[in-house]
CSV table of C-alpha atoms in Angstrom, one decimal:
chain,number,residue,atom,x,y,z
A,1,MET,CA,93.9,88.6,118.4
A,2,THR,CA,90.6,87.5,119.0
A,3,HIS,CA,87.6,89.2,120.1
A,4,LYS,CA,84.5,88.5,122.3
A,5,ASP,CA,82.3,87.5,119.7
A,6,GLY,CA,84.8,84.7,118.3
A,7,GLY,CA,85.9,86.3,115.2
A,8,SER,CA,89.5,86.4,114.9
A,9,SER,CA,91.7,88.1,112.6
A,10,SER,CA,96.2,88.7,112.5
A,11,LEU,CA,97.2,92.0,112.1
A,12,GLY,CA,101.0,93.1,110.3
A,13,THR,CA,100.4,89.6,108.8
A,14,PHE,CA,103.7,89.5,105.7
A,15,GLY,CA,100.1,89.2,103.3
A,16,VAL,CA,99.2,92.3,104.4
A,17,LYS,CA,102.6,94.1,104.2
A,18,SER,CA,103.6,92.7,101.2
A,19,GLY,CA,99.6,92.9,99.9
A,20,LEU,CA,99.8,96.4,99.9
A,21,ALA,CA,103.2,97.2,98.2
A,22,GLN,CA,101.1,94.9,95.0
A,23,MET,CA,98.1,98.0,95.5
A,24,LEU,CA,100.8,100.1,94.6
A,25,LYS,CA,101.9,98.4,91.7
A,26,GLY,CA,101.3,100.9,88.0
A,27,GLY,CA,101.5,103.9,90.8
A,28,VAL,CA,104.4,106.3,91.4
A,29,ILE,CA,105.6,107.1,94.4
A,30,MET,CA,106.4,110.9,95.0
A,31,ASP,CA,109.1,111.2,97.7
A,32,VAL,CA,108.7,114.8,98.8
A,33,VAL,CA,111.9,116.3,100.0
A,34,ASN,CA,112.0,118.0,102.8
A,35,VAL,CA,114.3,118.1,106.1
A,36,GLU,CA,111.2,119.4,108.4
A,37,GLN,CA,109.6,116.1,107.4
A,38,SER,CA,112.0,113.8,110.0
A,39,ASP,CA,110.1,116.2,112.8
A,40,PRO,CA,107.5,113.5,114.0
A,41,HIS,CA,105.1,116.2,114.2
A,42,MET,CA,105.2,117.4,110.7
A,43,ILE,CA,104.9,113.3,109.5
A,44,LYS,CA,102.2,113.3,111.6
A,45,ALA,CA,100.0,116.0,109.9
A,46,ILE,CA,101.0,114.5,106.7
A,47,VAL,CA,99.2,111.5,107.5
A,48,ASP,CA,95.9,113.3,109.0
A,49,ALA,CA,96.5,115.0,105.3
A,50,VAL,CA,96.1,112.7,102.4
A,51,THR,CA,94.7,110.1,102.2
A,52,ILE,CA,96.8,108.5,100.3
A,53,PRO,CA,99.1,105.8,101.7
A,54,VAL,CA,101.9,107.7,103.5
A,55,MET,CA,106.1,106.7,103.3
A,56,ALA,CA,108.7,107.7,105.1
A,57,LYS,CA,111.9,107.0,105.7
A,58,VAL,CA,114.0,105.6,108.5
A,59,ARG,CA,118.3,105.0,108.4
A,60,ILE,CA,119.9,101.6,107.5
A,61,GLY,CA,120.0,100.4,111.0
A,62,HIS,CA,117.8,102.8,113.1
A,63,PHE,CA,115.3,100.4,114.4
A,64,VAL,CA,114.0,103.1,117.2
A,65,GLU,CA,113.4,105.6,113.7
A,66,ALA,CA,111.2,102.6,112.6
A,67,GLN,CA,109.4,102.4,116.0
A,68,ILE,CA,108.3,105.8,116.2
A,69,LEU,CA,107.1,105.7,112.9
A,70,GLN,CA,105.1,102.4,113.5
A,71,VAL,CA,103.7,104.6,116.4
A,72,ILE,CA,102.4,107.3,114.5
A,73,GLY,CA,100.5,105.5,111.9
A,74,ILE,CA,103.0,106.1,108.9
A,75,ASP,CA,101.6,103.6,106.7
A,76,TYR,CA,105.5,101.9,104.9
A,77,ILE,CA,108.7,102.7,106.1
A,78,ASP,CA,112.1,103.3,103.7
A,79,GLU,CA,115.0,101.8,104.9
A,80,SER,CA,117.0,104.2,103.5
A,81,GLU,CA,120.5,104.9,101.8
A,82,VAL,CA,119.5,108.1,101.1
A,83,LEU,CA,120.0,108.9,105.0
A,84,THR,CA,123.3,108.7,106.7
A,85,PRO,CA,123.7,104.7,108.0
A,86,ALA,CA,123.7,104.4,111.4
A,87,ASP,CA,124.8,101.2,111.8
A,88,GLU,CA,127.4,100.0,109.6
A,89,GLU,CA,126.9,96.4,109.5
A,90,HIS,CA,123.4,95.1,110.7
A,91,HIS,CA,119.8,96.6,108.5
A,92,ILE,CA,116.6,96.3,111.0
A,93,ASN,CA,115.0,93.3,111.7
A,94,LYS,CA,112.1,94.6,109.6
A,95,HIS,CA,109.9,90.9,110.8
A,96,ALA,CA,109.6,92.4,113.8
A,97,PHE,CA,107.3,95.3,112.6
A,98,LYS,CA,103.3,95.4,111.8
A,99,VAL,CA,104.5,98.2,109.8
A,100,PRO,CA,106.0,97.1,106.2
A,101,PHE,CA,109.0,98.1,104.5
A,102,VAL,CA,111.0,98.7,101.6
A,103,CYS,CA,114.6,98.5,100.9
A,104,GLY,CA,117.0,99.5,98.0
A,105,ALA,CA,119.1,96.6,96.1
A,106,ARG,CA,121.4,97.1,93.5
A,107,ASN,CA,121.6,93.2,92.8
A,108,LEU,CA,119.7,89.6,93.3
A,109,GLY,CA,121.5,89.3,96.1
A,110,GLU,CA,121.3,92.9,97.7
A,111,ALA,CA,117.3,92.1,97.1
A,112,LEU,CA,117.0,88.6,98.9
A,113,ARG,CA,118.8,89.4,101.5
A,114,ARG,CA,116.9,92.4,102.2
A,115,ILE,CA,113.5,90.2,101.4
A,116,SER,CA,114.8,87.7,104.7
A,117,GLU,CA,115.3,90.5,107.0
A,118,GLY,CA,111.9,91.4,106.6
A,119,ALA,CA,111.1,93.5,103.5
A,120,ALA,CA,108.1,92.8,101.6
A,121,PHE,CA,108.5,95.7,99.1
A,122,ILE,CA,112.1,96.4,96.7
A,123,ARG,CA,113.6,99.2,94.8
A,124,THR,CA,116.6,99.7,92.6
A,125,LYS,CA,118.7,101.6,94.9
A,126,GLY,CA,119.4,104.0,91.5
A,127,GLU,CA,121.1,107.2,92.8
A,128,ALA,CA,119.2,109.2,94.1
A,129,GLY,CA,119.3,113.0,93.8
A,130,THR,CA,120.8,113.5,90.8
A,131,GLY,CA,118.8,113.4,87.6
A,132,ASN,CA,120.6,110.4,86.0
A,133,VAL,CA,118.8,107.2,85.0
A,134,VAL,CA,121.5,105.6,84.3
A,135,GLU,CA,122.5,103.3,88.2
A,136,ALA,CA,118.8,102.5,87.9
A,137,VAL,CA,119.2,100.8,85.0
A,138,ARG,CA,122.3,98.8,86.1
A,139,HIS,CA,120.2,97.8,89.2
A,140,GLN,CA,117.4,96.7,87.1
A,141,ARG,CA,119.3,94.8,85.0
A,142,SER,CA,121.4,92.5,87.3
A,143,VAL,CA,118.1,92.2,89.2
A,144,MET,CA,116.4,91.0,85.9
A,145,SER,CA,119.7,88.9,84.5
A,146,GLU,CA,120.6,87.4,87.3
A,147,ILE,CA,117.2,86.0,87.8
A,148,ARG,CA,116.7,85.1,84.0
A,149,LYS,CA,120.6,82.9,84.8
A,150,ALA,CA,119.2,81.4,87.8
A,151,SER,CA,115.6,80.3,86.5
A,152,VAL,CA,117.3,78.5,84.0
A,153,MET,CA,119.6,76.7,86.8
A,154,SER,CA,119.5,72.9,88.6
A,155,GLU,CA,118.8,72.7,92.1
A,156,GLU,CA,122.8,72.2,93.0
A,157,GLU,CA,123.6,74.9,90.8
A,158,LEU,CA,121.4,77.1,93.0
A,159,TYR,CA,122.8,75.8,96.2
A,160,ALA,CA,126.4,77.1,94.7
A,161,TYR,CA,124.8,80.0,93.0
A,162,ALA,CA,122.8,81.0,96.8
A,163,LYS,CA,126.5,81.2,98.1
A,164,ASP,CA,128.5,83.2,95.4
A,165,ILE,CA,126.1,86.2,95.9
A,166,GLN,CA,125.1,86.1,99.4
A,167,ALA,CA,121.4,84.8,99.2
A,168,PRO,CA,119.2,82.7,101.3
A,169,PHE,CA,119.0,79.9,99.1
A,170,HIS,CA,115.3,78.7,99.7
A,171,LEU,CA,114.4,82.5,99.1
A,172,LEU,CA,116.5,81.6,95.7
A,173,LYS,CA,115.1,79.0,94.9
A,174,GLU,CA,111.6,80.5,95.5
A,175,THR,CA,112.7,83.9,93.6
A,176,ALA,CA,114.0,81.0,90.6
A,177,ARG,CA,110.5,79.6,90.4
A,178,LEU,CA,108.2,82.5,89.8
A,179,LYS,CA,111.5,83.7,87.2
A,180,ARG,CA,110.9,87.5,89.3
A,181,LEU,CA,111.4,88.8,92.8
A,182,PRO,CA,108.9,87.6,95.6
A,183,VAL,CA,107.7,90.7,96.5
A,184,VAL,CA,106.8,93.9,94.9
A,185,ASN,CA,110.1,95.8,93.1
A,186,PHE,CA,109.9,99.4,92.1
A,187,ALA,CA,112.4,101.5,90.0
A,188,ALA,CA,114.2,104.1,92.4
A,189,GLY,CA,117.1,106.5,92.0
A,190,GLY,CA,117.2,109.3,89.2
A,191,ILE,CA,113.9,109.2,87.4
A,192,ALA,CA,113.3,112.2,85.8
A,193,THR,CA,111.4,112.5,82.4
A,194,PRO,CA,108.0,109.8,81.5
A,195,ALA,CA,110.4,108.4,78.9
A,196,ASP,CA,113.0,107.4,82.5
A,197,ALA,CA,109.3,105.6,83.6
A,198,ALA,CA,108.4,104.2,81.0
A,199,LEU,CA,112.2,102.6,80.6
A,200,MET,CA,111.9,101.2,83.9
A,201,MET,CA,108.7,98.9,83.9
A,202,GLN,CA,110.0,98.2,80.1
A,203,LEU,CA,112.8,96.7,82.2
A,204,GLY,CA,110.5,94.9,84.1
A,205,CYS,CA,109.9,97.3,87.2
A,206,ASP,CA,106.5,97.2,88.9
A,207,GLY,CA,106.1,101.3,89.0
A,208,VAL,CA,108.5,104.0,90.1
A,209,PHE,CA,110.1,106.1,93.0
A,210,VAL,CA,110.7,110.4,91.7
A,211,GLY,CA,111.8,112.4,93.9
A,212,SER,CA,114.0,115.4,93.1
A,213,GLY,CA,113.4,114.0,89.3
A,214,ILE,CA,110.2,116.3,89.6
A,215,PHE,CA,110.6,118.9,92.5
A,216,HIS,CA,113.7,119.8,91.5
A,217,SER,CA,112.3,120.5,87.4
A,218,GLY,CA,110.5,123.5,85.8
A,219,ASP,CA,107.3,122.4,86.1
A,220,PRO,CA,106.9,119.3,89.5
A,221,ALA,CA,103.5,119.1,89.3
A,222,THR,CA,102.6,119.1,84.9
A,223,ARG,CA,105.8,117.0,85.2
A,224,ALA,CA,104.5,114.5,88.1
A,225,LYS,CA,101.2,114.4,86.0
A,226,ALA,CA,103.2,113.2,83.1
A,227,ILE,CA,104.7,110.0,84.8
A,228,VAL,CA,102.5,108.7,86.4
A,229,GLN,CA,100.5,108.5,82.9
A,230,ALA,CA,104.1,106.9,81.6
A,231,VAL,CA,103.6,104.3,84.2
A,232,THR,CA,100.7,103.6,83.6
A,233,HIS,CA,100.9,103.7,79.4
A,234,PHE,CA,104.9,102.4,79.3
A,235,ASN,CA,103.7,99.9,76.5
A,236,ASN,CA,102.3,102.5,74.5
A,237,PRO,CA,104.5,105.7,72.5
A,238,LYS,CA,101.9,107.6,71.0
A,239,ILE,CA,100.7,108.4,74.8
A,240,LEU,CA,104.6,108.1,75.5
A,241,ALA,CA,105.2,110.8,73.4
A,242,GLU,CA,102.2,113.1,73.9
A,243,VAL,CA,102.6,113.1,77.5
A,244,SER,CA,106.0,113.7,77.2
A,245,GLU,CA,105.2,117.9,75.4
A,246,ASN,CA,105.6,120.6,77.2
A,247,ILE,CA,106.1,119.7,80.4
A,248,GLY,CA,109.0,122.0,81.3
A,249,ASP,CA,112.8,121.5,81.7
A,250,ALA,CA,114.2,118.3,83.3
A,251,MET,CA,115.9,118.2,86.0
A,252,VAL,CA,119.3,119.2,85.0
A,253,GLY,CA,121.5,115.2,85.3
A,254,LEU,CA,124.8,115.1,87.2
A,255,THR,CA,127.5,112.7,86.1
A,256,ILE,CA,127.7,110.1,88.5
A,257,THR,CA,131.3,109.8,90.2
A,258,ASP,CA,132.8,109.2,93.5
A,259,ASN,CA,133.9,112.7,93.9
A,260,MET,CA,129.8,113.9,94.5
A,261,LYS,CA,129.0,115.6,97.0
A,262,GLY,CA,128.1,113.2,99.9
A,263,GLY,CA,129.7,109.9,97.6
A,264,ARG,CA,127.6,107.1,96.0
A,265,LEU,CA,124.6,106.4,98.2
A,266,ALA,CA,124.2,103.3,96.4
A,267,ALA,CA,127.4,101.9,98.1
A,268,ARG,CA,125.7,102.7,101.7
A,269,GLY,CA,124.2,98.9,102.5
A,270,TRP,CA,125.4,95.3,103.0
B,1,MET,CA,74.2,86.7,78.8
B,2,GLN,CA,76.6,84.6,76.4
B,3,SER,CA,75.0,82.0,74.2
B,4,GLY,CA,77.1,78.5,74.4
B,5,SER,CA,79.9,79.2,71.6
B,6,GLU,CA,80.6,82.3,72.1
B,7,PRO,CA,83.3,83.4,73.7
B,8,THR,CA,82.9,85.4,76.5
B,9,ASN,CA,85.7,88.4,76.5
B,10,HIS,CA,86.0,88.9,80.6
B,11,VAL,CA,87.8,92.3,81.7
B,12,VAL,CA,90.3,93.4,84.1
B,13,ILE,CA,91.2,97.0,84.0
B,14,ALA,CA,94.4,98.2,84.7
B,15,LEU,CA,95.1,101.6,84.7
B,16,GLN,CA,96.9,101.3,88.6
B,17,GLY,CA,96.9,98.1,90.6
B,18,ALA,CA,96.5,95.0,91.4
B,19,PHE,CA,95.6,94.0,88.1
B,20,ALA,CA,97.8,91.0,87.2
B,21,GLU,CA,96.7,89.3,90.2
B,22,HIS,CA,93.3,89.2,89.2
B,23,GLN,CA,94.3,88.1,85.6
B,24,VAL,CA,96.5,84.8,87.2
B,25,MET,CA,93.1,84.1,88.9
B,26,LEU,CA,91.5,84.5,86.0
B,27,LYS,CA,93.4,82.1,83.8
B,28,LYS,CA,93.3,79.3,86.5
B,29,LEU,CA,89.4,78.9,86.4
B,30,SER,CA,88.7,75.7,84.4
B,31,LEU,CA,85.7,76.8,82.2
B,32,LYS,CA,83.7,74.8,80.1
B,33,GLN,CA,83.4,78.7,78.3
B,34,LYS,CA,86.2,80.7,76.7
B,35,LEU,CA,86.9,83.5,78.4
B,36,THR,CA,89.8,85.5,77.5
B,37,VAL,CA,91.4,89.0,79.8
B,38,VAL,CA,92.0,91.4,78.2
B,39,LEU,CA,94.2,94.9,80.6
B,40,VAL,CA,91.9,98.3,80.1
B,41,ARG,CA,93.9,101.3,79.5
B,42,SER,CA,91.5,102.6,76.3
B,43,GLU,CA,87.9,103.1,75.3
B,44,GLU,CA,89.3,100.7,72.5
B,45,ASP,CA,90.2,98.0,75.1
B,46,LEU,CA,87.4,98.3,76.8
B,47,SER,CA,84.5,97.9,73.9
B,48,LYS,CA,86.5,94.1,73.5
B,49,CYS,CA,85.0,93.7,76.9
B,50,ASP,CA,81.3,91.5,78.4
B,51,ALA,CA,82.1,92.5,81.7
B,52,LEU,CA,85.2,94.1,84.2
B,53,ILE,CA,86.9,93.8,87.3
B,54,LEU,CA,88.3,97.1,89.3
B,55,PRO,CA,91.5,96.1,90.7
B,56,GLY,CA,92.1,97.3,94.1
B,57,GLY,CA,95.2,100.0,94.0
B,58,GLU,CA,94.9,103.6,94.7
B,59,SER,CA,91.4,104.7,94.2
B,60,THR,CA,91.9,108.2,93.9
B,61,THR,CA,95.4,107.8,91.0
B,62,ILE,CA,92.8,104.9,89.4
B,63,ALA,CA,89.9,107.4,88.9
B,64,LEU,CA,92.5,110.4,88.3
B,65,LEU,CA,94.4,108.3,85.7
B,66,ALA,CA,90.5,106.8,84.2
B,67,ARG,CA,90.0,110.5,83.5
B,68,LEU,CA,93.2,111.6,81.4
B,69,ALA,CA,92.6,108.2,79.5
B,70,GLY,CA,89.4,109.2,79.1
B,71,LEU,CA,87.6,106.2,80.2
B,72,LEU,CA,85.8,107.8,83.2
B,73,GLU,CA,82.6,108.4,80.9
B,74,PRO,CA,82.9,105.2,78.8
B,75,LEU,CA,82.9,102.8,82.6
B,76,ARG,CA,80.2,104.6,84.1
B,77,GLU,CA,78.7,103.5,80.4
B,78,PHE,CA,79.6,100.6,81.0
B,79,THR,CA,78.7,100.0,84.5
B,80,LYS,CA,74.8,100.8,83.2
B,81,LYS,CA,74.7,97.9,80.7
B,82,LYS,CA,77.6,95.3,81.9
B,83,PRO,CA,78.8,93.4,84.9
B,84,VAL,CA,81.9,95.0,86.9
B,85,TRP,CA,83.3,93.8,89.9
B,86,GLY,CA,85.3,96.0,92.3
B,87,THR,CA,87.8,94.7,94.8
B,88,CYS,CA,89.2,97.1,97.5
B,89,ALA,CA,89.6,100.7,95.5
B,90,GLY,CA,87.1,99.3,92.9
B,91,ALA,CA,84.7,99.0,95.7
B,92,ILE,CA,84.2,102.6,95.8
B,93,LEU,CA,85.2,102.6,93.1
B,94,LEU,CA,81.6,101.1,92.2
B,95,ALA,CA,79.5,102.3,95.3
B,96,GLN,CA,77.4,105.9,94.4
B,97,SER,CA,78.6,107.7,97.0
B,98,VAL,CA,82.2,107.5,99.0
B,99,GLU,CA,83.4,109.1,102.9
B,100,ASN,CA,86.2,110.0,103.9
B,101,THR,CA,88.1,111.9,100.8
B,102,LYS,CA,89.8,115.0,100.8
B,103,LYS,CA,90.3,117.6,99.3
B,104,GLY,CA,89.1,117.6,95.3
B,105,GLY,CA,86.6,114.2,96.6
B,106,GLN,CA,86.8,110.9,94.6
B,107,GLU,CA,84.9,110.6,91.3
B,108,VAL,CA,82.7,107.5,91.2
B,109,LEU,CA,81.1,104.4,88.8
B,110,GLY,CA,77.9,104.4,90.9
B,111,GLY,CA,77.3,101.2,90.0
B,112,ILE,CA,75.9,99.6,93.6
B,113,SER,CA,73.9,101.9,95.5
B,114,ILE,CA,75.9,102.2,98.8
B,115,SER,CA,78.2,104.5,100.4
B,116,ILE,CA,81.2,103.6,101.6
B,117,ALA,CA,84.2,105.2,103.2
B,118,ARG,CA,87.8,104.5,102.3
B,119,ASN,CA,90.7,103.1,104.1
B,120,GLY,CA,87.9,102.7,107.3
B,121,TRP,CA,89.7,100.9,109.9
B,122,GLY,CA,92.8,103.7,109.9
B,123,SER,CA,96.9,102.9,108.4
B,124,GLN,CA,98.5,99.8,107.4
B,125,VAL,CA,99.0,98.7,111.3
B,126,GLU,CA,95.4,97.5,111.7
B,127,SER,CA,95.7,96.2,108.2
B,128,PHE,CA,94.7,92.2,108.7
B,129,GLU,CA,92.9,89.0,107.0
B,130,ALA,CA,90.4,87.1,108.8
B,131,ALA,CA,88.8,83.7,107.7
B,132,LEU,CA,85.0,84.6,106.0
B,133,GLU,CA,81.9,82.9,105.6
B,134,VAL,CA,81.2,83.3,101.9
B,135,GLU,CA,77.4,82.3,101.2
B,136,GLY,CA,77.3,80.7,97.1
B,137,LEU,CA,80.2,79.2,97.0
B,138,ARG,CA,81.4,75.8,95.4
B,139,GLU,CA,82.2,74.2,98.8
B,140,SER,CA,80.5,76.9,100.7
B,141,ASP,CA,81.2,75.8,103.9
B,142,ARG,CA,84.9,76.3,103.9
B,143,PRO,CA,86.4,79.0,105.2
B,144,PHE,CA,87.5,82.1,103.0
B,145,HIS,CA,90.3,83.7,103.5
B,146,GLY,CA,89.8,87.4,103.9
B,147,VAL,CA,93.0,90.3,103.6
B,148,PHE,CA,91.9,93.4,104.3
B,149,ILE,CA,94.3,96.4,103.6
B,150,ARG,CA,93.8,99.3,103.9
B,151,ALA,CA,89.9,98.4,103.2
B,152,PRO,CA,86.5,100.7,102.7
B,153,VAL,CA,84.0,100.3,105.2
B,154,VAL,CA,80.3,100.2,103.9
B,155,LEU,CA,78.0,102.8,105.4
B,156,SER,CA,75.0,102.0,104.2
B,157,LEU,CA,72.3,100.8,101.7
B,158,ASP,CA,70.2,103.3,99.5
B,159,PRO,CA,68.8,101.1,96.8
B,160,LYS,CA,65.8,103.0,95.2
B,161,PRO,CA,62.7,102.2,94.6
B,162,LEU,CA,63.8,100.3,90.6
B,163,ASP,CA,67.5,98.8,91.7
B,164,PRO,CA,67.8,95.2,91.7
B,165,PRO,CA,67.3,94.7,95.5
B,166,ILE,CA,71.0,94.2,97.0
B,167,HIS,CA,72.2,90.7,98.4
B,168,VAL,CA,74.6,90.4,101.4
B,169,VAL,CA,77.3,87.6,100.5
B,170,ALA,CA,79.5,87.8,103.3
B,171,ARG,CA,80.3,89.6,106.9
B,172,LEU,CA,83.0,90.5,109.1
B,173,SER,CA,82.4,89.6,112.7
B,174,ILE,CA,81.1,92.6,114.5
B,175,GLY,CA,84.2,91.8,116.6
B,176,LEU,CA,86.2,92.5,114.1
B,177,LEU,CA,85.5,96.4,112.8
B,178,PRO,CA,86.7,99.0,113.1
B,179,LYS,CA,86.1,101.1,116.9
B,180,SER,CA,87.4,104.4,115.8
B,181,GLN,CA,84.9,104.1,112.7
B,182,THR,CA,81.6,102.6,114.5
B,183,LEU,CA,81.7,103.1,117.7
B,184,VAL,CA,80.6,99.7,118.6
B,185,PRO,CA,79.6,99.7,122.2
B,186,GLU,CA,81.5,97.7,125.0
B,187,ASP,CA,78.2,95.4,126.0
B,188,GLU,CA,78.2,93.6,121.9
B,189,ASP,CA,74.7,92.0,122.9
B,190,ASP,CA,72.9,95.6,122.2
B,191,THR,CA,74.7,95.9,118.4
B,192,ASP,CA,72.9,95.2,115.6
B,193,PRO,CA,74.5,91.9,113.8
B,194,ARG,CA,72.7,93.0,110.7
B,195,ASP,CA,74.9,96.4,110.6
B,196,ALA,CA,75.4,97.4,107.4
B,197,ARG,CA,79.3,97.9,108.4
B,198,THR,CA,79.8,94.8,109.3
B,199,ILE,CA,79.7,94.0,104.9
B,200,VAL,CA,82.4,92.9,103.2
B,201,ALA,CA,80.5,90.9,100.0
B,202,LEU,CA,77.8,92.4,98.0
B,203,ARG,CA,75.5,91.9,94.8
B,204,GLN,CA,73.5,94.0,93.1
B,205,GLY,CA,72.0,92.4,90.0
B,206,ARG,CA,75.5,91.7,87.7
B,207,HIS,CA,77.7,93.9,90.4
B,208,LEU,CA,80.0,92.0,92.4
B,209,LEU,CA,81.1,94.3,95.8
B,210,THR,CA,84.5,93.3,98.3
B,211,THR,CA,86.4,95.3,100.0
B,212,PHE,CA,88.8,92.2,100.8
B,213,HIS,CA,91.2,91.0,97.7
B,214,PRO,CA,90.3,87.2,97.2
B,215,GLU,CA,93.0,87.9,94.6
B,216,LEU,CA,96.0,88.0,96.5
B,217,THR,CA,95.3,84.2,98.0
B,218,ALA,CA,95.1,80.8,96.4
B,219,ASP,CA,91.7,80.1,96.6
B,220,HIS,CA,89.7,81.2,92.6
B,221,ARG,CA,86.3,79.9,94.0
B,222,ILE,CA,85.3,84.2,93.8
B,223,HIS,CA,86.3,84.7,90.4
B,224,GLU,CA,84.5,81.6,89.7
B,225,TYR,CA,81.1,82.8,91.2
B,226,PHE,CA,81.4,86.4,89.5
B,227,VAL,CA,82.3,84.4,86.3
B,228,MET,CA,79.7,81.9,86.7
B,229,GLU,CA,76.3,83.9,88.3
B,230,CYS,CA,78.0,87.2,87.6
B,231,VAL,CA,78.5,87.4,84.3
B,232,LEU,CA,77.0,83.8,82.0
B,233,GLY,CA,74.1,83.4,84.7
B,234,THR,CA,75.4,80.5,85.8
B,235,PRO,CA,74.5,78.8,88.9
B,236,VAL,CA,78.7,78.1,90.6
């Protein structure tokens, strides 16, 4: 954009989109679970009420929902497997938007496919709504182990590995060089305790998402505050012990099986 | 001021936000003096430090974590004695007063006598990048690439008689100011180029403030400026 007095600026660049995620690092994103929040009027009321960045979910592939959220001034969009997908083959072309997107991933190939579509931020899928951290751990461990593998490969091996994990070669090469994902990577899906949050941070995540893990617990406000502190002091077991005291009952964790109501959410996404 | 042989323990506060990026930039500097980077999460960490960077992040979250870690008062004391640089959210924390806060307000350290508005441009879709002329940098005729993310806007300079003078280091052209905030008139001849709201980098005494994010670029000239000018007191 060029202005009358000669000053010029560029809006919605990948730099400012991935940069906002960098500002969220070491933090906790709280997923407020409530059906009425899909109404744009409700979302606008939330944007007006808080100064912190506001993220909202759209269905996988539903680019019109994303257009609507962009125009009402949402700060981040989660193209989320938690909602019923609108498209069973395609994800949203996220490069076409000024608003940044976060997407879930179970492994390195999936993460790099989302980044190639324009995601400026990746999270583990985990298994949302279960209060059980096992799937988030599995996904983060896969991503990190695949990055470690790629980081010692020769260029020829990287070409073959890119084909194997269905990832764009240039992004795989960049990841191997950086020894981490080229965008910020959070944990999500089943984090329920301060120790869960610190576990994900020690496994290499940059921050965490929490939803039902706090809102379905005995004392959500106290638990939320404890998890925020656990993410900052994730390497200090003494502080973790202190913040884990007297925070009420944790959400009861669910066993993750294919027979769960709604099935496995993490399997959605292509 | 440091004596030549003594190592400078330079510091980044690591409660929340983009502290790792600052750490990377500081490690890239080639300096005669030894520089160690400490990530500060407790009063003990802070006591090792000779200077501090308050990173970008979410300013109310950083202030909350500082309070819970018992760091708020030690940080205020530190700010009275030693050089501090605040970027974006850190700039908000370093200001004397903040506008645009919601319920509960915003705790600040008050190292620089200005008033600042958080999130001055609006939501994330208004975040932008722009080339800046920054005074006092090495190769200062080469523009610095400013990355502004939900950035704050300086509203007014309010130095008290005994405060060190405030020195403007970089301005944004007035046409880039957020329309909703500034009420910039359509006829731009009437606007004041010295409008405080165009200031995006400034210095008061040994403190530095930038509303943009030098740590998100590959250009370490502002980090060099802070270490050389503000911390060591030797021109770049």
